[in-house]
Amino acid sequence: MHALVEIKNLSSLSEQEIVRVRGRVFSKKVHGTLLFLILRDGLHTLQVIVVKGKAVAGHAFSDSCYDELRKVENESFIEAIGIVQRTEKPVLACSQQKIELRLIAYTLMSRATLTLPITLKETERAEVAAAIPYGKRLDNRVLDLRTRLSQAIFRVNDGMLGYIQKYLREEEFMEIKTPKLIGGSSEGGAAPFRLDYFGEPACLAQSPQLYKQMVLMGGFKRVFEIGPVFRAEHSHTTRHLTEFVGIDLEMLLDETYQEVIQLLYRLLTSLFTKLNEQYSSEIAFIQAFFHTTPLLFAPELVALTFPEAVALLSASGSTRGEEEDFSTEEEKQLGAIIREQYQTDLYVVTGYPAAVRPFYTFIDPENPTYTYGYDFMLRGMEILSGAQRIHDYKLLSERAAALGIAAHTMSHYLEAFQYGAPPHAGAGMGLERLLRAFLGLPDVRYSSLFPRYPKRLYP
Ligand code: ATP
């Protein structure tokens, strides 16, 4: 049996070696007695040459085999055995440009159907792909995941997840998994998906917020969770999903909540640097596809207070209330101003007004209109929201009551602060939102494997 070699590794082999490769038929072209097949495996493609009737290494291709291959449907999965040859001219259509395979035998392992809902060739170029309704691509997500675009996006996604996990562990964060089935409603804020738990009202967790704080109250110092978050919001935007992957962390503070801001900033800038190095070709392909401007970020933290951000917006003509949260349009506008002034797409706004933050957010003792809450912005879009939390039981209970939250609906959470609670802060960000902003994708649905939004529950 000849060795099975992945298409991406073929260039390390010597000429005339006989190998087995597997892949999907991307395209076929006939030139007289020659058949040129392009085989694809993920992001890698290889030209395979089939010569009718002529024996190679003692193997001749029968007419029927040649005809079968000539007619085989694109996307069919085949195993090819062939001789590695150097190409005379670079094969521009393939990622393996200097190597091709002269076919001596093959097995048609799985034949694709004749009518593909999406042909992968039409998705290769942005202008052509743009004509395919996005819903149709998502209806056929399995095929859509085979496109170069999706292959590149989800490789970067994997790199992102792996790096964040490694980074946080090195910073002595412990990975936790908190329940997603919650009695009552998980946090107040966003609308929950309600369900029946053996006759008791329950919901799907809108965030691990209360639980990660309870774990700190349970004696752990730094924790993080990467897991699903559910929001029953009818948001038909390019930034909202009804289920997304939350990356949440929570840590004890030494002196100030600036510690967590600095840590998050270091995490994000080192993440972007690493991804740019490790996935340069994927990122270049994605950015060329969407004509995205390259990401700018500064190694030193760029932060401004909420009133400073409001002043920048006002100076550029926006009229708004002092304590209103930023609208999507204002986030965009602010992003453009900061890019121009500081040459960065990543920055932090600190000290949000209490009126727009959840009840557990620490109130600024010097100016109680504001809090120790912050958001990170990337390419003019919120990617992370965090805050120092109230750790004093009495204050926390009063604040919950003031916002109309009945104590009995979260007694387990509130009680956790009665037994000695240290100062702490944390943050939550959405993986899909982060990936979307980092890569400059036009819609968060591109960065979810099987997106869930109000109009989609399948596949
Ligand atoms: P937004 O104001 O953008 O709706 P939010 O204030 O509701 O977001 P948080 O509840 O603070 O967001 O969630 C923290 C992070 O989770 C956000 O910064 C974002 O990265 C991500 N996120 C929030 N809601 C969604 C959503 N519906 N779909 C995808 N990601 C989300």
CSV table of C-alpha atoms and ligand atoms in Angstrom, one decimal:
chain,number,residue,atom,x,y,z
A,1,MET,CA,0.0,0.0,0.0
A,2,HIS,CA,1.4,3.4,-1.0
A,3,ALA,CA,1.6,6.1,1.7
A,4,LEU,CA,-1.4,8.4,2.1
A,5,VAL,CA,-0.1,12.0,1.8
A,6,GLU,CA,-2.1,15.2,2.3
A,7,ILE,CA,-2.2,17.5,-0.7
A,8,LYS,CA,-0.6,20.3,1.3
A,9,ASN,CA,2.4,18.0,2.1
A,10,LEU,CA,3.1,16.8,-1.4
A,11,SER,CA,5.8,19.3,-2.2
A,12,SER,CA,8.1,17.7,0.3
A,13,LEU,CA,8.2,14.5,-1.8
A,14,SER,CA,10.6,13.6,-4.6
A,15,GLU,CA,9.7,13.3,-8.2
A,16,GLN,CA,8.6,9.8,-9.3
A,17,GLU,CA,7.4,8.8,-5.9
A,18,ILE,CA,4.1,7.0,-6.0
A,19,VAL,CA,1.6,8.3,-3.4
A,20,ARG,CA,-2.0,8.1,-2.5
A,21,VAL,CA,-4.0,11.3,-2.0
A,22,ARG,CA,-7.6,12.0,-1.2
A,23,GLY,CA,-9.7,14.9,-2.0
A,24,ARG,CA,-12.9,16.2,-3.7
A,25,VAL,CA,-13.1,16.9,-7.4
A,26,PHE,CA,-13.1,20.6,-7.8
A,27,SER,CA,-13.0,20.8,-11.6
A,28,LYS,CA,-12.3,18.8,-14.7
A,29,LYS,CA,-11.0,19.8,-18.1
A,30,VAL,CA,-10.4,17.6,-21.2
A,31,HIS,CA,-7.7,18.3,-23.8
A,32,GLY,CA,-7.7,15.6,-26.4
A,33,THR,CA,-6.7,12.4,-24.7
A,34,LEU,CA,-5.7,14.3,-21.5
A,35,LEU,CA,-8.0,14.8,-18.6
A,36,PHE,CA,-7.0,17.5,-16.0
A,37,LEU,CA,-8.7,17.0,-12.7
A,38,ILE,CA,-8.3,19.4,-9.8
A,39,LEU,CA,-8.5,17.7,-6.5
A,40,ARG,CA,-9.2,19.8,-3.4
A,41,ASP,CA,-8.6,19.2,0.3
A,42,GLY,CA,-9.5,22.1,2.5
A,43,LEU,CA,-7.6,25.1,1.2
A,44,HIS,CA,-5.2,23.0,-0.9
A,45,THR,CA,-5.6,22.0,-4.5
A,46,LEU,CA,-3.6,19.7,-6.8
A,47,GLN,CA,-3.7,19.0,-10.5
A,48,VAL,CA,-4.1,15.3,-11.4
A,49,ILE,CA,-3.4,14.3,-15.0
A,50,VAL,CA,-5.1,11.3,-16.6
A,51,VAL,CA,-3.9,10.0,-19.9
A,52,LYS,CA,-6.3,7.9,-21.9
A,53,GLY,CA,-5.0,4.6,-23.1
A,54,LYS,CA,-1.3,5.2,-22.3
A,55,ALA,CA,0.3,3.0,-19.7
A,56,VAL,CA,2.3,4.6,-16.9
A,57,ALA,CA,4.3,2.5,-14.5
A,58,GLY,CA,2.7,-0.6,-15.9
A,59,HIS,CA,-0.9,0.8,-15.4
A,60,ALA,CA,-3.0,1.7,-18.4
A,61,PHE,CA,-6.2,3.5,-18.1
A,62,SER,CA,-9.1,1.7,-19.6
A,63,ASP,CA,-11.5,3.8,-21.6
A,64,SER,CA,-14.3,3.1,-19.1
A,65,CYS,CA,-12.2,4.3,-16.2
A,66,TYR,CA,-11.2,7.4,-18.1
A,67,ASP,CA,-14.8,8.1,-19.0
A,68,GLU,CA,-16.0,7.6,-15.5
A,69,LEU,CA,-13.5,10.2,-14.2
A,70,ARG,CA,-14.3,12.5,-17.1
A,71,LYS,CA,-18.0,12.4,-16.1
A,72,VAL,CA,-17.6,12.3,-12.4
A,73,GLU,CA,-19.6,15.0,-10.6
A,74,ASN,CA,-17.7,17.8,-8.9
A,75,GLU,CA,-17.4,17.4,-5.2
A,76,SER,CA,-17.2,13.6,-5.5
A,77,PHE,CA,-14.6,12.2,-3.0
A,78,ILE,CA,-11.9,10.2,-4.6
A,79,GLU,CA,-8.6,8.5,-3.7
A,80,ALA,CA,-6.0,8.9,-6.3
A,81,ILE,CA,-2.8,6.9,-6.7
A,82,GLY,CA,-0.2,8.5,-8.9
A,83,ILE,CA,3.3,9.5,-9.6
A,84,VAL,CA,4.6,12.8,-8.3
A,85,GLN,CA,5.9,15.0,-11.1
A,86,ARG,CA,7.3,18.5,-11.3
A,87,THR,CA,5.3,20.8,-13.6
A,88,GLU,CA,6.9,22.4,-16.6
A,89,LYS,CA,5.0,25.6,-15.9
A,90,PRO,CA,3.4,26.7,-12.6
A,91,VAL,CA,-0.2,25.5,-12.3
A,92,LEU,CA,-1.8,28.8,-11.5
A,93,ALA,CA,-5.2,27.4,-10.7
A,94,CYS,CA,-3.8,25.2,-7.8
A,95,SER,CA,-2.2,25.8,-4.5
A,96,GLN,CA,0.4,23.1,-5.5
A,97,GLN,CA,1.8,24.9,-8.4
A,98,LYS,CA,5.1,23.1,-9.0
A,99,ILE,CA,3.8,19.5,-8.4
A,100,GLU,CA,1.2,17.5,-10.1
A,101,LEU,CA,0.1,13.9,-10.0
A,102,ARG,CA,0.1,11.5,-13.0
A,103,LEU,CA,-2.7,9.2,-12.2
A,104,ILE,CA,-2.2,5.4,-12.3
A,105,ALA,CA,-5.3,4.2,-10.3
A,106,TYR,CA,-8.2,5.6,-8.3
A,107,THR,CA,-11.1,4.7,-6.1
A,108,LEU,CA,-14.3,6.7,-6.4
A,109,MET,CA,-15.1,6.6,-2.6
A,110,SER,CA,-18.2,8.7,-2.7
A,111,ARG,CA,-20.0,10.2,-5.6
A,112,ALA,CA,-21.7,13.6,-5.3
A,113,THR,CA,-25.1,14.2,-6.6
A,114,LEU,CA,-25.4,15.6,-10.1
A,115,THR,CA,-27.1,18.8,-9.0
A,116,LEU,CA,-25.2,20.8,-6.4
A,117,PRO,CA,-27.2,23.6,-4.8
A,118,ILE,CA,-24.0,25.7,-4.8
A,119,THR,CA,-21.0,25.1,-7.0
A,120,LEU,CA,-17.8,25.8,-5.2
A,121,LYS,CA,-16.3,27.5,-8.2
A,122,GLU,CA,-19.0,30.3,-8.1
A,123,THR,CA,-18.1,31.0,-4.5
A,124,GLU,CA,-14.4,31.6,-5.3
A,125,ARG,CA,-14.8,35.2,-6.4
A,126,ALA,CA,-16.5,37.8,-4.3
A,127,GLU,CA,-18.4,39.4,-7.2
A,128,VAL,CA,-19.9,36.1,-8.3
A,129,ALA,CA,-20.5,34.8,-4.8
A,130,ALA,CA,-22.3,38.0,-3.9
A,131,ALA,CA,-25.1,37.0,-6.3
A,132,ILE,CA,-25.8,33.9,-4.3
A,133,PRO,CA,-28.4,34.7,-1.6
A,134,TYR,CA,-26.7,34.3,1.8
A,135,GLY,CA,-29.7,32.3,3.0
A,136,LYS,CA,-29.1,29.8,0.2
A,137,ARG,CA,-25.5,29.4,1.3
A,138,LEU,CA,-26.6,28.8,4.9
A,139,ASP,CA,-29.3,26.4,3.9
A,140,ASN,CA,-26.5,24.4,2.3
A,141,ARG,CA,-23.9,25.2,5.0
A,142,VAL,CA,-22.1,21.9,4.7
A,143,LEU,CA,-21.2,22.7,1.1
A,144,ASP,CA,-20.6,26.3,2.0
A,145,LEU,CA,-18.1,25.3,4.7
A,146,ARG,CA,-16.0,23.8,1.9
A,147,THR,CA,-15.5,27.1,0.2
A,148,ARG,CA,-12.1,28.7,0.6
A,149,LEU,CA,-13.7,31.6,2.4
A,150,SER,CA,-15.3,29.4,5.1
A,151,GLN,CA,-12.2,27.2,5.3
A,152,ALA,CA,-10.1,30.3,6.0
A,153,ILE,CA,-12.5,31.8,8.5
A,154,PHE,CA,-12.8,28.7,10.6
A,155,ARG,CA,-9.1,28.1,10.6
A,156,VAL,CA,-8.6,31.5,12.1
A,157,ASN,CA,-11.5,30.9,14.5
A,158,ASP,CA,-9.7,27.8,15.7
A,159,GLY,CA,-6.5,29.7,16.1
A,160,MET,CA,-8.4,32.4,18.1
A,161,LEU,CA,-10.0,30.0,20.5
A,162,GLY,CA,-6.8,28.0,21.0
A,163,TYR,CA,-4.7,31.2,21.7
A,164,ILE,CA,-7.2,32.7,24.1
A,165,GLN,CA,-7.4,29.5,26.1
A,166,LYS,CA,-3.6,29.1,26.2
A,167,TYR,CA,-3.1,32.8,27.2
A,168,LEU,CA,-5.6,32.7,30.0
A,169,ARG,CA,-4.3,29.5,31.4
A,170,GLU,CA,-0.8,31.0,31.4
A,171,GLU,CA,-2.2,33.9,33.3
A,172,GLU,CA,-3.4,31.4,35.9
A,173,PHE,CA,-7.1,31.5,34.9
A,174,MET,CA,-8.9,28.3,35.6
A,175,GLU,CA,-11.4,27.1,32.9
A,176,ILE,CA,-14.9,26.5,34.2
A,177,LYS,CA,-18.2,25.4,32.7
A,178,THR,CA,-21.3,26.8,34.3
A,179,PRO,CA,-24.9,25.6,33.8
A,180,LYS,CA,-26.9,26.7,30.8
A,181,LEU,CA,-30.2,25.5,32.2
A,182,ILE,CA,-31.2,28.2,34.6
A,183,GLY,CA,-34.1,28.4,37.0
A,184,GLY,CA,-35.9,31.8,36.7
A,185,SER,CA,-34.0,34.2,34.4
A,186,SER,CA,-30.3,34.3,34.3
A,187,GLU,CA,-29.4,37.9,34.6
A,188,GLY,CA,-32.1,40.3,34.0
A,189,GLY,CA,-30.7,42.2,30.9
A,190,ALA,CA,-31.4,40.4,27.6
A,191,ALA,CA,-34.6,38.4,27.0
A,192,PRO,CA,-34.2,34.7,27.8
A,193,PHE,CA,-35.4,31.7,25.9
A,194,ARG,CA,-37.9,30.3,28.4
A,195,LEU,CA,-38.6,26.6,28.8
A,196,ASP,CA,-40.3,24.2,31.0
A,197,TYR,CA,-38.1,22.2,33.4
A,198,PHE,CA,-40.2,19.3,34.6
A,199,GLY,CA,-43.0,21.8,35.4
A,200,GLU,CA,-40.8,24.5,36.7
A,201,PRO,CA,-40.1,27.7,34.8
A,202,ALA,CA,-36.5,27.8,33.5
A,203,CYS,CA,-34.5,29.5,30.8
A,204,LEU,CA,-31.3,29.2,28.8
A,205,ALA,CA,-28.4,31.2,30.2
A,206,GLN,CA,-28.0,34.6,28.7
A,207,SER,CA,-24.5,34.8,30.1
A,208,PRO,CA,-22.4,33.0,32.7
A,209,GLN,CA,-22.2,36.3,34.6
A,210,LEU,CA,-23.8,35.3,37.9
A,211,TYR,CA,-22.2,31.9,38.0
A,212,LYS,CA,-18.6,33.0,37.3
A,213,GLN,CA,-18.9,35.5,40.2
A,214,MET,CA,-20.3,32.8,42.4
A,215,VAL,CA,-17.2,30.6,41.5
A,216,LEU,CA,-15.0,33.5,42.7
A,217,MET,CA,-17.0,33.7,45.9
A,218,GLY,CA,-16.3,29.9,46.1
A,219,GLY,CA,-12.7,30.7,46.6
A,220,PHE,CA,-11.1,30.7,43.1
A,221,LYS,CA,-9.1,33.7,42.0
A,222,ARG,CA,-9.3,33.8,38.3
A,223,VAL,CA,-11.7,31.9,36.1
A,224,PHE,CA,-12.8,31.8,32.5
A,225,GLU,CA,-15.4,30.1,30.5
A,226,ILE,CA,-15.9,29.6,26.8
A,227,GLY,CA,-19.4,28.4,26.1
A,228,PRO,CA,-22.8,29.0,24.5
A,229,VAL,CA,-24.9,32.1,25.4
A,230,PHE,CA,-28.5,32.4,24.4
A,231,ARG,CA,-30.4,35.6,23.7
A,232,ALA,CA,-34.1,35.7,22.7
A,233,GLU,CA,-33.8,39.0,21.0
A,234,HIS,CA,-35.4,39.9,17.7
A,235,SER,CA,-32.3,41.7,16.5
A,236,HIS,CA,-32.1,41.6,12.8
A,237,THR,CA,-28.6,43.1,12.6
A,238,THR,CA,-25.2,42.1,11.3
A,239,ARG,CA,-23.9,41.8,14.9
A,240,HIS,CA,-26.5,39.8,16.7
A,241,LEU,CA,-27.1,36.1,16.9
A,242,THR,CA,-29.6,34.3,19.2
A,243,GLU,CA,-26.9,31.8,20.2
A,244,PHE,CA,-23.2,32.7,20.3
A,245,VAL,CA,-20.0,31.6,22.0
A,246,GLY,CA,-19.3,33.7,25.0
A,247,ILE,CA,-15.7,34.1,26.2
A,248,ASP,CA,-16.1,35.2,29.8
A,249,LEU,CA,-13.6,35.9,32.5
A,250,GLU,CA,-13.6,37.1,36.0
A,251,MET,CA,-10.8,37.8,38.4
A,252,LEU,CA,-10.0,39.2,41.8
A,253,LEU,CA,-8.4,42.7,41.9
A,254,ASP,CA,-5.3,43.8,43.6
A,255,GLU,CA,-6.0,47.5,43.6
A,256,THR,CA,-8.1,48.7,40.6
A,257,TYR,CA,-10.2,47.5,37.7
A,258,GLN,CA,-7.5,48.9,35.4
A,259,GLU,CA,-5.7,45.6,36.0
A,260,VAL,CA,-8.3,43.6,34.1
A,261,ILE,CA,-8.4,46.2,31.3
A,262,GLN,CA,-4.7,46.0,30.9
A,263,LEU,CA,-4.8,42.2,30.9
A,264,LEU,CA,-7.6,42.1,28.3
A,265,TYR,CA,-5.7,44.6,26.1
A,266,ARG,CA,-2.5,42.5,26.2
A,267,LEU,CA,-4.6,39.4,25.4
A,268,LEU,CA,-6.2,41.0,22.4
A,269,THR,CA,-3.1,42.7,21.0
A,270,SER,CA,-1.0,39.6,21.4
A,271,LEU,CA,-3.8,37.5,19.9
A,272,PHE,CA,-4.0,39.7,16.8
A,273,THR,CA,-0.3,39.7,16.4
A,274,LYS,CA,-0.1,35.9,16.6
A,275,LEU,CA,-3.0,35.4,14.2
A,276,ASN,CA,-1.6,37.8,11.7
A,277,GLU,CA,1.7,35.8,11.8
A,278,GLN,CA,0.2,32.3,11.8
A,279,TYR,CA,-2.7,32.7,9.4
A,280,SER,CA,-1.3,35.3,7.1
A,281,SER,CA,-2.5,33.6,3.9
A,282,GLU,CA,-6.0,32.9,5.3
A,283,ILE,CA,-6.3,36.5,6.4
A,284,ALA,CA,-5.0,37.9,3.1
A,285,PHE,CA,-7.6,35.8,1.2
A,286,ILE,CA,-10.5,36.9,3.4
A,287,GLN,CA,-9.5,40.6,3.3
A,288,ALA,CA,-9.0,40.5,-0.4
A,289,PHE,CA,-12.4,38.8,-0.8
A,290,PHE,CA,-14.2,41.6,1.2
A,291,HIS,CA,-11.8,44.4,0.2
A,292,THR,CA,-11.2,45.0,4.0
A,293,THR,CA,-8.8,47.5,5.2
A,294,PRO,CA,-6.0,46.0,7.3
A,295,LEU,CA,-6.5,46.1,11.0
A,296,LEU,CA,-4.6,48.8,12.9
A,297,PHE,CA,-3.8,48.4,16.6
A,298,ALA,CA,-1.3,50.1,19.0
A,299,PRO,CA,0.7,48.1,21.5
A,300,GLU,CA,-0.1,50.7,24.2
A,301,LEU,CA,-3.6,50.9,25.5
A,302,VAL,CA,-5.8,53.6,23.9
A,303,ALA,CA,-8.6,54.4,26.4
A,304,LEU,CA,-11.0,57.2,26.8
A,305,THR,CA,-13.7,57.9,29.4
A,306,PHE,CA,-17.4,57.8,28.4
A,307,PRO,CA,-17.7,61.6,28.7
A,308,GLU,CA,-14.6,62.0,26.5
A,309,ALA,CA,-16.1,59.7,23.9
A,310,VAL,CA,-19.4,61.7,24.0
A,311,ALA,CA,-17.4,65.0,23.6
A,312,LEU,CA,-15.7,63.5,20.5
A,313,LEU,CA,-19.0,62.6,19.0
A,314,SER,CA,-20.6,66.0,19.9
A,315,ALA,CA,-17.6,67.8,18.3
A,316,SER,CA,-18.3,65.9,15.1
A,317,GLY,CA,-21.9,67.0,15.1
A,318,SER,CA,-23.8,64.3,17.0
A,319,THR,CA,-26.6,65.4,19.3
A,320,ARG,CA,-27.2,62.9,22.1
A,321,GLY,CA,-28.1,62.5,25.8
A,322,GLU,CA,-25.0,62.4,28.1
A,323,GLU,CA,-26.1,59.1,29.7
A,324,GLU,CA,-27.3,57.3,26.7
A,325,ASP,CA,-25.5,54.2,25.4
A,326,PHE,CA,-23.9,54.5,22.0
A,327,SER,CA,-26.0,53.5,19.0
A,328,THR,CA,-24.5,51.3,16.4
A,329,GLU,CA,-24.0,54.3,14.1
A,330,GLU,CA,-22.3,56.2,16.9
A,331,GLU,CA,-19.9,53.3,17.6
A,332,LYS,CA,-19.0,53.4,13.9
A,333,GLN,CA,-18.5,57.1,13.9
A,334,LEU,CA,-16.4,57.0,17.1
A,335,GLY,CA,-14.3,54.2,15.6
A,336,ALA,CA,-13.6,56.4,12.5
A,337,ILE,CA,-12.6,59.3,14.7
A,338,ILE,CA,-10.3,57.2,16.9
A,339,ARG,CA,-8.7,55.6,13.9
A,340,GLU,CA,-7.9,59.0,12.5
A,341,GLN,CA,-6.6,60.4,15.8
A,342,TYR,CA,-4.8,57.4,17.3
A,343,GLN,CA,-4.2,55.1,14.3
A,344,THR,CA,-5.9,52.2,16.0
A,345,ASP,CA,-9.0,50.1,15.4
A,346,LEU,CA,-8.9,48.8,19.0
A,347,TYR,CA,-9.7,51.0,21.9
A,348,VAL,CA,-11.5,51.0,25.3
A,349,VAL,CA,-14.2,53.3,26.6
A,350,THR,CA,-14.3,53.3,30.4
A,351,GLY,CA,-16.7,54.7,33.0
A,352,TYR,CA,-20.1,54.0,31.4
A,353,PRO,CA,-23.2,55.7,33.0
A,354,ALA,CA,-24.9,53.6,35.7
A,355,ALA,CA,-28.2,54.1,33.7
A,356,VAL,CA,-27.0,51.8,30.9
A,357,ARG,CA,-25.2,49.1,33.0
A,358,PRO,CA,-26.5,46.0,34.9
A,359,PHE,CA,-27.3,46.2,38.6
A,360,TYR,CA,-24.1,44.5,39.7
A,361,THR,CA,-21.8,47.1,38.1
A,362,PHE,CA,-19.6,49.0,40.6
A,363,ILE,CA,-20.7,52.6,40.9
A,364,ASP,CA,-17.9,55.2,40.8
A,365,PRO,CA,-17.8,56.5,44.4
A,366,GLU,CA,-16.6,59.9,43.2
A,367,ASN,CA,-19.3,60.4,40.6
A,368,PRO,CA,-22.3,58.0,41.1
A,369,THR,CA,-23.7,58.8,37.7
A,370,TYR,CA,-21.0,56.7,36.3
A,371,THR,CA,-19.6,53.2,36.9
A,372,TYR,CA,-16.5,51.2,36.7
A,373,GLY,CA,-17.8,49.6,33.5
A,374,TYR,CA,-15.9,49.5,30.2
A,375,ASP,CA,-16.4,48.3,26.6
A,376,PHE,CA,-13.7,47.3,24.1
A,377,MET,CA,-14.3,48.4,20.5
A,378,LEU,CA,-12.8,47.0,17.4
A,379,ARG,CA,-13.4,48.4,13.9
A,380,GLY,CA,-16.1,50.6,15.3
A,381,MET,CA,-18.0,47.8,17.0
A,382,GLU,CA,-18.4,46.7,20.6
A,383,ILE,CA,-16.6,43.4,21.0
A,384,LEU,CA,-16.3,43.1,24.8
A,385,SER,CA,-18.2,44.5,27.8
A,386,GLY,CA,-16.9,44.3,31.3
A,387,ALA,CA,-16.8,46.0,34.7
A,388,GLN,CA,-15.7,45.9,38.3
A,389,ARG,CA,-18.6,44.3,40.2
A,390,ILE,CA,-20.2,45.3,43.4
A,391,HIS,CA,-18.9,42.9,46.1
A,392,ASP,CA,-20.7,44.4,49.1
A,393,TYR,CA,-23.8,42.4,49.9
A,394,LYS,CA,-25.8,45.3,51.2
A,395,LEU,CA,-25.0,47.6,48.2
A,396,LEU,CA,-25.6,44.8,45.7
A,397,SER,CA,-29.0,44.0,47.2
A,398,GLU,CA,-30.0,47.7,47.3
A,399,ARG,CA,-28.9,48.1,43.7
A,400,ALA,CA,-30.9,45.1,42.6
A,401,ALA,CA,-34.0,46.4,44.4
A,402,ALA,CA,-33.5,49.9,43.0
A,403,LEU,CA,-33.6,48.4,39.5
A,404,GLY,CA,-36.8,46.4,40.3
A,405,ILE,CA,-35.2,43.0,40.6
A,406,ALA,CA,-36.9,40.9,43.2
A,407,ALA,CA,-34.3,39.5,45.7
A,408,HIS,CA,-36.0,36.1,45.7
A,409,THR,CA,-35.3,35.6,42.0
A,410,MET,CA,-31.6,35.6,42.6
A,411,SER,CA,-31.2,34.7,46.2
A,412,HIS,CA,-28.4,32.2,45.6
A,413,TYR,CA,-26.4,34.8,43.8
A,414,LEU,CA,-27.0,37.6,46.4
A,415,GLU,CA,-26.3,35.3,49.3
A,416,ALA,CA,-22.9,34.4,47.9
A,417,PHE,CA,-21.8,37.9,48.9
A,418,GLN,CA,-22.6,37.4,52.5
A,419,TYR,CA,-19.7,35.2,53.4
A,420,GLY,CA,-16.7,37.4,52.7
A,421,ALA,CA,-16.5,38.8,49.2
A,422,PRO,CA,-13.3,40.2,47.7
A,423,PRO,CA,-13.2,43.0,45.0
A,424,HIS,CA,-13.3,41.6,41.5
A,425,ALA,CA,-13.9,42.5,37.9
A,426,GLY,CA,-14.4,40.7,34.6
A,427,ALA,CA,-15.7,40.8,31.1
A,428,GLY,CA,-17.6,38.9,28.4
A,429,MET,CA,-17.0,38.9,24.7
A,430,GLY,CA,-18.6,37.1,21.8
A,431,LEU,CA,-16.3,34.9,19.8
A,432,GLU,CA,-18.2,35.4,16.5
A,433,ARG,CA,-18.3,39.2,17.1
A,434,LEU,CA,-14.6,39.3,17.8
A,435,LEU,CA,-13.8,37.2,14.8
A,436,ARG,CA,-16.0,39.2,12.6
A,437,ALA,CA,-14.4,42.5,13.7
A,438,PHE,CA,-10.9,41.1,13.6
A,439,LEU,CA,-11.3,39.9,10.0
A,440,GLY,CA,-13.5,42.7,8.8
A,441,LEU,CA,-16.3,40.4,7.8
A,442,PRO,CA,-19.5,42.1,6.8
A,443,ASP,CA,-21.8,40.0,9.0
A,444,VAL,CA,-21.5,38.0,12.2
A,445,ARG,CA,-23.2,35.1,10.5
A,446,TYR,CA,-20.0,34.4,8.5
A,447,SER,CA,-18.2,33.7,11.7
A,448,SER,CA,-20.7,31.2,13.1
A,449,LEU,CA,-20.5,27.6,11.9
A,450,PHE,CA,-24.3,27.1,12.1
A,451,PRO,CA,-25.7,30.5,12.8
A,452,ARG,CA,-28.8,31.0,14.9
A,453,TYR,CA,-30.8,34.2,14.4
A,454,PRO,CA,-34.5,34.9,14.7
A,455,LYS,CA,-35.2,33.5,11.2
A,456,ARG,CA,-32.9,30.5,11.4
A,457,LEU,CA,-33.0,27.4,13.5
A,458,TYR,CA,-31.6,25.0,10.8
A,459,PRO,CA,-29.3,23.3,9.8
B,1,ATP,P1,-24.9,44.9,22.1
B,1,ATP,O1,-25.0,46.2,22.8
B,1,ATP,O2,-23.9,44.9,21.0
B,1,ATP,O3,-26.2,44.2,21.8
B,1,ATP,P2,-24.7,43.8,24.7
B,1,ATP,O4,-24.4,45.1,25.4
B,1,ATP,O5,-26.0,43.1,24.8
B,1,ATP,O6,-24.3,43.9,23.2
B,1,ATP,P3,-23.3,42.1,26.4
B,1,ATP,O7,-24.4,41.5,27.0
B,1,ATP,O8,-22.5,43.1,27.3
B,1,ATP,O9,-23.6,42.7,25.1
B,1,ATP,O10,-22.3,40.9,25.9
B,1,ATP,C1,-20.9,41.0,25.9
B,1,ATP,C2,-20.4,40.7,24.5
B,1,ATP,O11,-21.0,39.6,23.9
B,1,ATP,C3,-20.6,41.8,23.5
B,1,ATP,O12,-19.6,42.7,23.6
B,1,ATP,C4,-20.5,41.0,22.2
B,1,ATP,O13,-19.1,40.7,21.8
B,1,ATP,C5,-21.2,39.7,22.5
B,1,ATP,N1,-22.6,39.7,22.2
B,1,ATP,C6,-23.6,40.2,22.9
B,1,ATP,N2,-24.8,40.0,22.3
B,1,ATP,C7,-24.5,39.3,21.2
B,1,ATP,C8,-25.3,38.7,20.2
B,1,ATP,N3,-26.7,38.8,20.2
B,1,ATP,N4,-24.7,38.0,19.2
B,1,ATP,C9,-23.4,37.9,19.1
B,1,ATP,N5,-22.6,38.4,20.1
B,1,ATP,C10,-23.1,39.1,21.1
